[in-house]
XYZ file of C-alpha atoms in Angstrom:
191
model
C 16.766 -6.169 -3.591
C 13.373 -6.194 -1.619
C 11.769 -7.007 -4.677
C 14.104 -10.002 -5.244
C 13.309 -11.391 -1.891
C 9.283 -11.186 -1.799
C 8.670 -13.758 -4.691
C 11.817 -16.119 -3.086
C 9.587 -15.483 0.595
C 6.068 -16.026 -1.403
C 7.714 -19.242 -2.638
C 9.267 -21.174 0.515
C 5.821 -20.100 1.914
C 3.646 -21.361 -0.424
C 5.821 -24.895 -0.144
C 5.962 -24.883 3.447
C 1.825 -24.370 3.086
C 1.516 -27.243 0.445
C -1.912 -27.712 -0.642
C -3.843 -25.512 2.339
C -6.869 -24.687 1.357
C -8.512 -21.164 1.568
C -10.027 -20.060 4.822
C -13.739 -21.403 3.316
C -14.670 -17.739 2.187
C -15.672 -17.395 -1.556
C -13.017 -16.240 -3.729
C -13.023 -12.430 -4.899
C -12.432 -11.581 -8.530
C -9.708 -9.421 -9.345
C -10.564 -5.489 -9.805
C -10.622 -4.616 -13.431
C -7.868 -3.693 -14.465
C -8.775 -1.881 -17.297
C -10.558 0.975 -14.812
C -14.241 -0.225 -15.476
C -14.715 -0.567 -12.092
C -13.256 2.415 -10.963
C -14.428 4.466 -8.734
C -16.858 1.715 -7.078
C -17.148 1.880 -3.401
C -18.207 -0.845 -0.809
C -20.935 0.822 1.430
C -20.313 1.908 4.756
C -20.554 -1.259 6.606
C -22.466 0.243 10.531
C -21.835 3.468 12.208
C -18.008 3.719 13.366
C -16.578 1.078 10.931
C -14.280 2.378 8.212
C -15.462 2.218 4.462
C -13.755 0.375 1.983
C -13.049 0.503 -1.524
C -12.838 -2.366 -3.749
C -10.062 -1.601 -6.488
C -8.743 1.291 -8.018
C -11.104 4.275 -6.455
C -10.120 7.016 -4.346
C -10.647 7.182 -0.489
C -9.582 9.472 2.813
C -6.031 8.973 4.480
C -7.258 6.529 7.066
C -9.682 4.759 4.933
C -9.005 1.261 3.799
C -9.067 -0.003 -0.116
C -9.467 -3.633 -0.727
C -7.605 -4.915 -3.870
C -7.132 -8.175 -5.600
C -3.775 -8.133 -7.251
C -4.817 -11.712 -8.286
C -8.030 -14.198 -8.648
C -7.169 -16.180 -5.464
C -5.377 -13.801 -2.926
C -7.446 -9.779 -1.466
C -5.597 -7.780 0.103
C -6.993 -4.723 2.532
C -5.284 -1.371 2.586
C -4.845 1.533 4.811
C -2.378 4.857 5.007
C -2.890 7.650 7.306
C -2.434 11.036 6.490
C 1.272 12.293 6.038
C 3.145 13.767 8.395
C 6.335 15.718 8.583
C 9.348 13.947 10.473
C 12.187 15.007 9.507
C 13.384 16.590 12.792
C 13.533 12.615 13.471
C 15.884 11.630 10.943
C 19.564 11.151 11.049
C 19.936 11.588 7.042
C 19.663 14.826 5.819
C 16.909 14.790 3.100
C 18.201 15.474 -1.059
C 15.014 17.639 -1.678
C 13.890 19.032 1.478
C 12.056 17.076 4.011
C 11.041 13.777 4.945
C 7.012 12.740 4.576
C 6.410 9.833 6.451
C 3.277 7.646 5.822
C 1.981 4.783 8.167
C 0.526 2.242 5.950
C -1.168 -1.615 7.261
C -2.151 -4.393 5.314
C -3.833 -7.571 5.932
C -4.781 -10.662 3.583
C -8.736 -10.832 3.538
C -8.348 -13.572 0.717
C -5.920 -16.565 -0.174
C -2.788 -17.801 1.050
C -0.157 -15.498 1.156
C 0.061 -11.767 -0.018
C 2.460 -9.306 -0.327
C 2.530 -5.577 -0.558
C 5.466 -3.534 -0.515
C 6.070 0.522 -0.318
C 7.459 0.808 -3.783
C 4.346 -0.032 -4.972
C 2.961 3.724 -3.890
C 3.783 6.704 -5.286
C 3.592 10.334 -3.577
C 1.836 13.045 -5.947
C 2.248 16.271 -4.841
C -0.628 19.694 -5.878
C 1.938 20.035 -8.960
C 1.562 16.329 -9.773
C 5.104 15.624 -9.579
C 5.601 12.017 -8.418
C 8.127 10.555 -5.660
C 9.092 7.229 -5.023
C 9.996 5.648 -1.631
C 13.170 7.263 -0.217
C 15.535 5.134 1.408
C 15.601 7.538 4.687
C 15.691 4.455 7.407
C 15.314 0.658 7.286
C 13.957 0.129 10.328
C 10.303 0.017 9.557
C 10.174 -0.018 5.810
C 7.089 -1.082 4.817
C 7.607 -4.568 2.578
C 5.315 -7.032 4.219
C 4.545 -11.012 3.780
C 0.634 -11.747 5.077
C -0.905 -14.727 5.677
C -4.324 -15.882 5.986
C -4.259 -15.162 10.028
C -5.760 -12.089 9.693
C -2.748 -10.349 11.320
C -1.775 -6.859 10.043
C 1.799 -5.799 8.410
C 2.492 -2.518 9.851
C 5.457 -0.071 8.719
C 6.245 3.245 6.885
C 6.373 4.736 4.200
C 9.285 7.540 3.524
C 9.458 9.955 0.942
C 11.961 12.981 0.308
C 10.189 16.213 -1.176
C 10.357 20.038 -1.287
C 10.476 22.249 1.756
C 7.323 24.139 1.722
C 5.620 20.973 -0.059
C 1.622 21.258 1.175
C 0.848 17.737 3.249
C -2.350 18.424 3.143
C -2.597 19.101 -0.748
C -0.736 15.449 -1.333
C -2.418 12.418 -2.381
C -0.635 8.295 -2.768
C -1.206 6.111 -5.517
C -1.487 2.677 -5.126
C -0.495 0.476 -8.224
C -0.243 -2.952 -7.129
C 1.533 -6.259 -8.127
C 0.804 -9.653 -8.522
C 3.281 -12.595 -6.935
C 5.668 -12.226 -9.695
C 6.250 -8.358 -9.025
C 4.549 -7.485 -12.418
C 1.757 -4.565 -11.956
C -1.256 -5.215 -12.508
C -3.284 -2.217 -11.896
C -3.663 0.928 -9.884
C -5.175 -0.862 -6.337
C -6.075 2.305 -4.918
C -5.512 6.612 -4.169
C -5.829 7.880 -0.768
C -6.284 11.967 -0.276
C -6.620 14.150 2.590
């Protein structure tokens, strides 16, 4: 249902917005899809300042990856590292435990952007895969940006083994465009 309701949201927005223009900052091409470009990292910007990864390469938990899921709208991501909070959860987990991940995005580019936590997938040492659990509502991650520069802030859940290895787990990133159709893998954070 999320999904239904972030192109609906992207719409009223985009009319309420009529013809604003962009915030004066050349436009950023779209990562290649295709993987050309993977791997390419932004260099460290000053001492202290996070690095950044433009498109589909792999960066710390912590570390931010900036992503153009189209040619007129960036968006920059972060997740921290997982953590184990189950012990907070009124839901007993199906497969063992609850992994929670804290994720932010902002719109660096465009008009409107949005990002949602069923576009990242847990992979675990094994390389089995896990999808968003439904575990609490409260701060699912599913976020509308706009060109203030504020950040969307929630989490991420996921339900996996007891005895699953945090540290050993990695999140793939594969991003969509305004009409929920994927267009790429945006980014993979590791610990």
């Amino acid at each position: 249902m999320k999904r239904l309701i972030a192109p609906v949201a992207v719409a009223l927005l985009l009319g309420l917005t009529g013809c604003a223009g962009s915030n004066g900052a050349d436009t950023i091409a779209p990562a290649d899809v295709a993987g050309e470009n993977s791997g390419e990292t932004q260099n460290q910007q000053s001492a202290g300042e996070e690095q950044a990864s433009t498109g589909s390469g792999t960066v710390k938990f912590g570390e931010s990856v900036e992503f153009a899921p189209e040619a007129d709208t960036t968006l920059k991501v972060t997740l921290k590292a997982p953590t184990d909070q189950s012990a907070l959860e009124t839901m007993v987990p199906a497969e063992g435990k609850y992994v929670y991940i804290d994720a932010e995005a902002v719109l660096t580019d465009g008009i409107m952007g949005v990002v949602s936590g069923d576009e990242f997938t847990l992979i675990d040492a094994k390389g089995n895969r896990y999808e968003q659990a439904a575990a609490t509502l409260d701060d699912m991650f599913l976020e509308m940006l706009a060109p203030n520069g504020e950040p969307g802030t929630g989490v991420i859940v996921y339900d996996v083994p007891e005895g699953t290895d945090l540290s050993s787990l990695k999140v793939e990133w594969e991003a969509t465009d305004s009409s929920d159709k994927p267009v790429g893998i945006g980014g993979t954070w590791t610990a």
